[in-house]
Short mmCIF file of C-alpha atoms in Angstrom, two decimals:
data_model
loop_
_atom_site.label_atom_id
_atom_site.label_comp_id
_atom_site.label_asym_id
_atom_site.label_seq_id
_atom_site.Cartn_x
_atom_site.Cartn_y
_atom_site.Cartn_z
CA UNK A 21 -7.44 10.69 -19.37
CA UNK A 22 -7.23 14.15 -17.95
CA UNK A 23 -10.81 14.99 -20.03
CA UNK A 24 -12.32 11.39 -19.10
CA UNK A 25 -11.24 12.60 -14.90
CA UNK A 26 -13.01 16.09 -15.96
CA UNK A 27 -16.44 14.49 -16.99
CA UNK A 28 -16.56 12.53 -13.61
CA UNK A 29 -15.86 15.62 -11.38
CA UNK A 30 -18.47 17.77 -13.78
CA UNK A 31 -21.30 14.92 -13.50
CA UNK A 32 -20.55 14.03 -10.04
CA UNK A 33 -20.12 17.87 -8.45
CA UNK A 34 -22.68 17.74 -6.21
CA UNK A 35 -22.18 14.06 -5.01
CA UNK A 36 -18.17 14.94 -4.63
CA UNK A 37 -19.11 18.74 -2.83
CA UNK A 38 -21.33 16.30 -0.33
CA UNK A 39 -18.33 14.20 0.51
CA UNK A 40 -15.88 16.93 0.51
CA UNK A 41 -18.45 18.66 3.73
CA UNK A 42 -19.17 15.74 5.20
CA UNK A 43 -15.55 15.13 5.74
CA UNK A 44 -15.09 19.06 6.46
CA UNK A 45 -17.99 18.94 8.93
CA UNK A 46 -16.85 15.70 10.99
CA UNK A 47 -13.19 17.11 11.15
CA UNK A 48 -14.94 20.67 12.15
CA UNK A 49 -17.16 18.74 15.07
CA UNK A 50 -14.05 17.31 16.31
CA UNK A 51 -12.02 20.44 16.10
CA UNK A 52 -14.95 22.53 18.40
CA UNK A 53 -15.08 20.13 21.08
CA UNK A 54 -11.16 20.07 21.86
CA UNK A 55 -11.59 24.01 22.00
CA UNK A 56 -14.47 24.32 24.40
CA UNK A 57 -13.20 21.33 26.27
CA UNK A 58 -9.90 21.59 26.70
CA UNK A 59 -8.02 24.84 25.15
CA UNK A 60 -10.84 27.71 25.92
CA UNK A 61 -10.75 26.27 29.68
CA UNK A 62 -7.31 25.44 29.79
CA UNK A 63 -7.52 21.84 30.81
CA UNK A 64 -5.38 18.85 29.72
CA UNK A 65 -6.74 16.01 28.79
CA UNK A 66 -6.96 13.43 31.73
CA UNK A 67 -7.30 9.32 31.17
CA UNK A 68 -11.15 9.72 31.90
CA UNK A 69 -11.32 12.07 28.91
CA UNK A 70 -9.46 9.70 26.80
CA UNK A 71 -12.05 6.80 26.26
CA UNK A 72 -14.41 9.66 25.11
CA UNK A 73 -11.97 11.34 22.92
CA UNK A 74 -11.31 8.18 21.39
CA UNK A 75 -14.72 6.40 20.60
CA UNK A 76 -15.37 9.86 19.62
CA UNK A 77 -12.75 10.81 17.26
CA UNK A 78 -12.94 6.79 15.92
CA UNK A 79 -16.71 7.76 15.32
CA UNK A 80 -16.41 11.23 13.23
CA UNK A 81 -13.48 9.73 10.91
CA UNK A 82 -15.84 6.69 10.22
CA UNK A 83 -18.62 8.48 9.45
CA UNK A 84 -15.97 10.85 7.35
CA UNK A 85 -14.98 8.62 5.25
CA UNK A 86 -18.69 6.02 5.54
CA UNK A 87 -20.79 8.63 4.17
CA UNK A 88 -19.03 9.51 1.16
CA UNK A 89 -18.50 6.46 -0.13
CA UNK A 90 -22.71 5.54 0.05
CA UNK A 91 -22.77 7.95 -2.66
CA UNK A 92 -20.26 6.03 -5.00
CA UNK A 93 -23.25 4.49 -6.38
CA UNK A 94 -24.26 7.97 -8.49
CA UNK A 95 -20.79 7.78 -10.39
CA UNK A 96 -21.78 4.54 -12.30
CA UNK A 97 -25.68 5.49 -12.48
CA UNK A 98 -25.13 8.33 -15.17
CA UNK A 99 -23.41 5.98 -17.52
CA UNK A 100 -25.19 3.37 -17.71
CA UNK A 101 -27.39 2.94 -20.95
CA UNK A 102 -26.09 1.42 -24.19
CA UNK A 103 -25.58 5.20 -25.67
CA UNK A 104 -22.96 6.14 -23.13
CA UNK A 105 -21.30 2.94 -23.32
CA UNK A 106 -21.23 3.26 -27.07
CA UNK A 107 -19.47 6.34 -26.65
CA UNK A 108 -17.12 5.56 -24.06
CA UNK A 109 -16.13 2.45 -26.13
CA UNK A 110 -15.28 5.03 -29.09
CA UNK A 111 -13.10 7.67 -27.36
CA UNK A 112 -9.20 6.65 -28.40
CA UNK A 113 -8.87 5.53 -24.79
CA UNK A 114 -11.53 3.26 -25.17
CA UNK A 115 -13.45 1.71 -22.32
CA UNK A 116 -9.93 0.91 -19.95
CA UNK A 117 -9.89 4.54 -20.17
CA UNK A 118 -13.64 5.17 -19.44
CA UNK A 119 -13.01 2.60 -16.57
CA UNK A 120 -10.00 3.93 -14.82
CA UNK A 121 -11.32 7.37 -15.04
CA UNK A 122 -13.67 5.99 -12.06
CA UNK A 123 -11.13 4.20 -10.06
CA UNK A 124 -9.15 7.32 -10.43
CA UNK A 125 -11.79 9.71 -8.94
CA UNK A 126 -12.87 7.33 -6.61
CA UNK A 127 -8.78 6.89 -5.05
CA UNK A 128 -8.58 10.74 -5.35
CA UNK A 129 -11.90 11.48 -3.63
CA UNK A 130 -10.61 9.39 -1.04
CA UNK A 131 -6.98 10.66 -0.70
CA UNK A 132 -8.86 14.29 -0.24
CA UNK A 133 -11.02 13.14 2.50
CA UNK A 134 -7.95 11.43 4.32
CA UNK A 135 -5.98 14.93 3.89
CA UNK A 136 -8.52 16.29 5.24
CA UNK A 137 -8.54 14.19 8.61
CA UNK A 138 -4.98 14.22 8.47
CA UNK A 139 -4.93 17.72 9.03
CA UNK A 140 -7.70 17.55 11.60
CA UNK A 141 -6.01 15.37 13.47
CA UNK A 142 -2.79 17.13 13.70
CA UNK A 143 -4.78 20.04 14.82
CA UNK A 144 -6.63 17.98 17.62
CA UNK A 145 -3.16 16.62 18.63
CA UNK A 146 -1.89 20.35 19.42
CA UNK A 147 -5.01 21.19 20.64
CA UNK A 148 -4.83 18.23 23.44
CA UNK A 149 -0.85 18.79 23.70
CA UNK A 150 -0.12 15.55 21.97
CA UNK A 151 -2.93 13.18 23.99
CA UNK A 152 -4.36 12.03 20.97
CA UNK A 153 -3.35 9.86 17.84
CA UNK A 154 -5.95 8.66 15.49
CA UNK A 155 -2.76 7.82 12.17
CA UNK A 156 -3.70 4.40 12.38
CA UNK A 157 -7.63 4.51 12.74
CA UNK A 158 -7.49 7.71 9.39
CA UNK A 159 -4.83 4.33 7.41
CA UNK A 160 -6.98 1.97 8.30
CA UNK A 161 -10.33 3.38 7.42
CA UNK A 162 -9.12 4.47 4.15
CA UNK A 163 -7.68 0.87 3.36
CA UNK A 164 -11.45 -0.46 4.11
CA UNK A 165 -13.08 2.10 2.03
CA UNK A 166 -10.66 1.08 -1.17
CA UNK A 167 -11.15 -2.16 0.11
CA UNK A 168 -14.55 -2.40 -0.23
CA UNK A 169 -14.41 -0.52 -3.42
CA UNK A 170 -12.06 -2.87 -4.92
CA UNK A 171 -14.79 -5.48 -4.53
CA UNK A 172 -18.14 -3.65 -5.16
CA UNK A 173 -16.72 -1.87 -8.41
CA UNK A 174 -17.13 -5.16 -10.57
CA UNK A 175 -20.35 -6.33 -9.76
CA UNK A 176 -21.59 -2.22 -10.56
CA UNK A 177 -19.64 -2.89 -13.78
CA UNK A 178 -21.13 -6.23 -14.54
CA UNK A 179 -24.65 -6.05 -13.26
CA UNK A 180 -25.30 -2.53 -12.87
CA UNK A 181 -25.34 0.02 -9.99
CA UNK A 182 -27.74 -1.33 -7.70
CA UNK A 183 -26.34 -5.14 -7.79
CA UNK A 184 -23.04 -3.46 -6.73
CA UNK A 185 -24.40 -1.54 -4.03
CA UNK A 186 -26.03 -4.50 -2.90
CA UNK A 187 -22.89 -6.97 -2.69
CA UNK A 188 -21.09 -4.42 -0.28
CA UNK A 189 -24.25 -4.23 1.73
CA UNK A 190 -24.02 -8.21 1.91
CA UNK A 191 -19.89 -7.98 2.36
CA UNK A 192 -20.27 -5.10 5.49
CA UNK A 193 -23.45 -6.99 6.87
CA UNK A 194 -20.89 -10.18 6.97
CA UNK A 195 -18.09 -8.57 8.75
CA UNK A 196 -20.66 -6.96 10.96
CA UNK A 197 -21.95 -11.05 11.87
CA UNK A 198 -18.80 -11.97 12.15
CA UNK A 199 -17.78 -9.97 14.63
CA UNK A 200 -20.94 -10.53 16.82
CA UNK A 201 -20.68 -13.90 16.75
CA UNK A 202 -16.37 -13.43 17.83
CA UNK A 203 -18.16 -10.94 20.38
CA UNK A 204 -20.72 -13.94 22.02
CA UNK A 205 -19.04 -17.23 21.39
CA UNK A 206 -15.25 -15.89 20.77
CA UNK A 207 -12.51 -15.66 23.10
CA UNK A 208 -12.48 -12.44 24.80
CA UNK A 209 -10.30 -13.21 27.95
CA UNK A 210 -7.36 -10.37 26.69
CA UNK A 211 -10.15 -7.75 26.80
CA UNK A 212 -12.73 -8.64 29.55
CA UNK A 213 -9.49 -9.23 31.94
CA UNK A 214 -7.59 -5.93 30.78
CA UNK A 215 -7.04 -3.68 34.06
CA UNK A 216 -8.47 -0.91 31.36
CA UNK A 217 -11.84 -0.27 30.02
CA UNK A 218 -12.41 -2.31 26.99
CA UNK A 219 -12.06 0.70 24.84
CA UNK A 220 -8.84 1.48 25.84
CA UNK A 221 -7.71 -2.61 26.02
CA UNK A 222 -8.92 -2.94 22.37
CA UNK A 223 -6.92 0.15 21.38
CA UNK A 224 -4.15 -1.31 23.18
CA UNK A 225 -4.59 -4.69 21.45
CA UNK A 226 -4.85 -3.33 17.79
CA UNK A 227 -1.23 -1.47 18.59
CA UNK A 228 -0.05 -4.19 20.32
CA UNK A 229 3.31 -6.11 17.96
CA UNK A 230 1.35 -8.87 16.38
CA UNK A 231 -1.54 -6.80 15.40
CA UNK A 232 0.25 -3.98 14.48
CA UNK A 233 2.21 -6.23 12.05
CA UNK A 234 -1.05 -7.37 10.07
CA UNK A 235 -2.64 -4.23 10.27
CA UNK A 236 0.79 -2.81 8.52
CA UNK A 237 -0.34 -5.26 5.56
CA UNK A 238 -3.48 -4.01 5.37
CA UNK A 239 -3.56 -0.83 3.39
CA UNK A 240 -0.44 -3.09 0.76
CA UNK A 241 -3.67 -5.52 0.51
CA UNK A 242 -6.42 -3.00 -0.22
CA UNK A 243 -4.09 -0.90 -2.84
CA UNK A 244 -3.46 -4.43 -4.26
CA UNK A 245 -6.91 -5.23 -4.39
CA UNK A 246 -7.82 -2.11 -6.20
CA UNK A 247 -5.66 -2.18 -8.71
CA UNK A 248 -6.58 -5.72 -9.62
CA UNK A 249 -10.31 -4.66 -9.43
CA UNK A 250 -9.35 -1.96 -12.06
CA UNK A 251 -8.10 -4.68 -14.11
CA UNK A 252 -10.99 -7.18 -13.55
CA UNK A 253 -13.76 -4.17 -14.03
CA UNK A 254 -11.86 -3.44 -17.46
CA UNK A 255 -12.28 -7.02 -18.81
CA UNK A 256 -15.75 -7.15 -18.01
CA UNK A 257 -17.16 -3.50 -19.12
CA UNK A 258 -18.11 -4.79 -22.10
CA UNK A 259 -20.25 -7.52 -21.32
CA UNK A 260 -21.69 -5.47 -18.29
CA UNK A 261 -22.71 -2.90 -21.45
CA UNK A 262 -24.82 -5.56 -22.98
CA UNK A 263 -27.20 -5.49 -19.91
CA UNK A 264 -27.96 -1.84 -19.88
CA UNK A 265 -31.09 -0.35 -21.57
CA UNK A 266 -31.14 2.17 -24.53
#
């Protein structure tokens, strides 16, 4: 396993190095703006600061962990043609070897870029003298990402590459309707009536005891949902391998 995890860092250096800045730089954006707004000057955070800081910080740790994982697409691209498959079907691990090899760099990929904002984020925290808080946006943004892995892997194992891209396009598009339509025609009474700005009273919302309960499940669901795609994507290598050209 440990050589089948070295071939997918080797082949996919420059695609992991990418992911591995982009998460550097967003964390690094973050990082300058608490010092030239608040430690350089001196100044504690105030409530008017907070909606900024927030949409903010939400923003860079989206786009931390978004970017990265548009790339995922190279790590199935180099193997597939008969040859490779041929091969990977030989090695003594076989192809649930060849195939958890991916889900294994894709998790660990991940669990580096969520180190990464960990750290950030601790750093931002002591920076605005414990104002800010982003644990449960960095868990639940990493639970979406394996998520949405869990779900795309198949169909890149079954139909190729660009089929698999294309279902999580069609899977984020539908979340992204869905909550537009909640957003005209749903009922938004607990966040148009909050003495806050909605920012804040959808923060407040997402923390508040029954969310926070479901939310808790969330991350349990995606790690579920990977492992079972692992298991699924296994099964079906082999008749994905019939589809691919010399």
């Amino acid at each position: 396993m440990s050589g089948l995890l070295y071939k997918n860092f080797r082949l996919n250096l420059a695609s992991m190095i990418f992911s591995l800045i982009t998460a550097a730089f967003c964390c690094l954006t973050m990082l300058l703006v608490c010092l030239f707004a608040f430690v350089l000057p001196g100044k504690t955070p105030e409530a008017d600061d907070m909606q900024s800081l927030t949409f903010g910080f939400a923003a860079c740790y989206f786009l931390a962990f978004w970017l990265p994982s548009m790339a995922s697409s190279t790590l199935f691209q180099v193997d597939e043609s008969k040859t490779c498959c041929a091969f990977a079907m030989s090695l003594p691990q076989g192809a649930k070897g060849h195939v958890e090899a991916k889900y294994y760099y894709i998790l660990i990929l991940n669990l580096s870029i969520m180190f990464i904002t960990f750290v950030s984020d601790t750093v931002t925290a002591m920076m605005t003298g414990g104002m800010t808080d982003n644990t449960l946006v960095i868990v639940l943004l990493f639970a979406l990402v394996l998520l949405l892995s869990a779900i795309e892997i198949p169909f890149m194992i079954r139909f190729g590459s660009q089929r698999g891209m294309a279902i999580k396009g069609a899977v984020v598009g539908g979340i992204i309707i869905f909550a537009l339509l909640y957003l005209l025609f749903g009922d938004m009474s607990w966040l148009l009536e909050s003495d806050n700005d909605p920012l804040t009273a959808l923060m407040e919302w997402l923390q508040s005891g029954d969310m926070v309960f479901w939310l808790s499940l969330f991350p349990y669901v995606s790690v579920i949902a990977y492992y079972l795609s692992c298991r699924i994507s296994v099964k079906i290598y082999r008749k994905g391998a019939e589809n691919y050209e010399q």
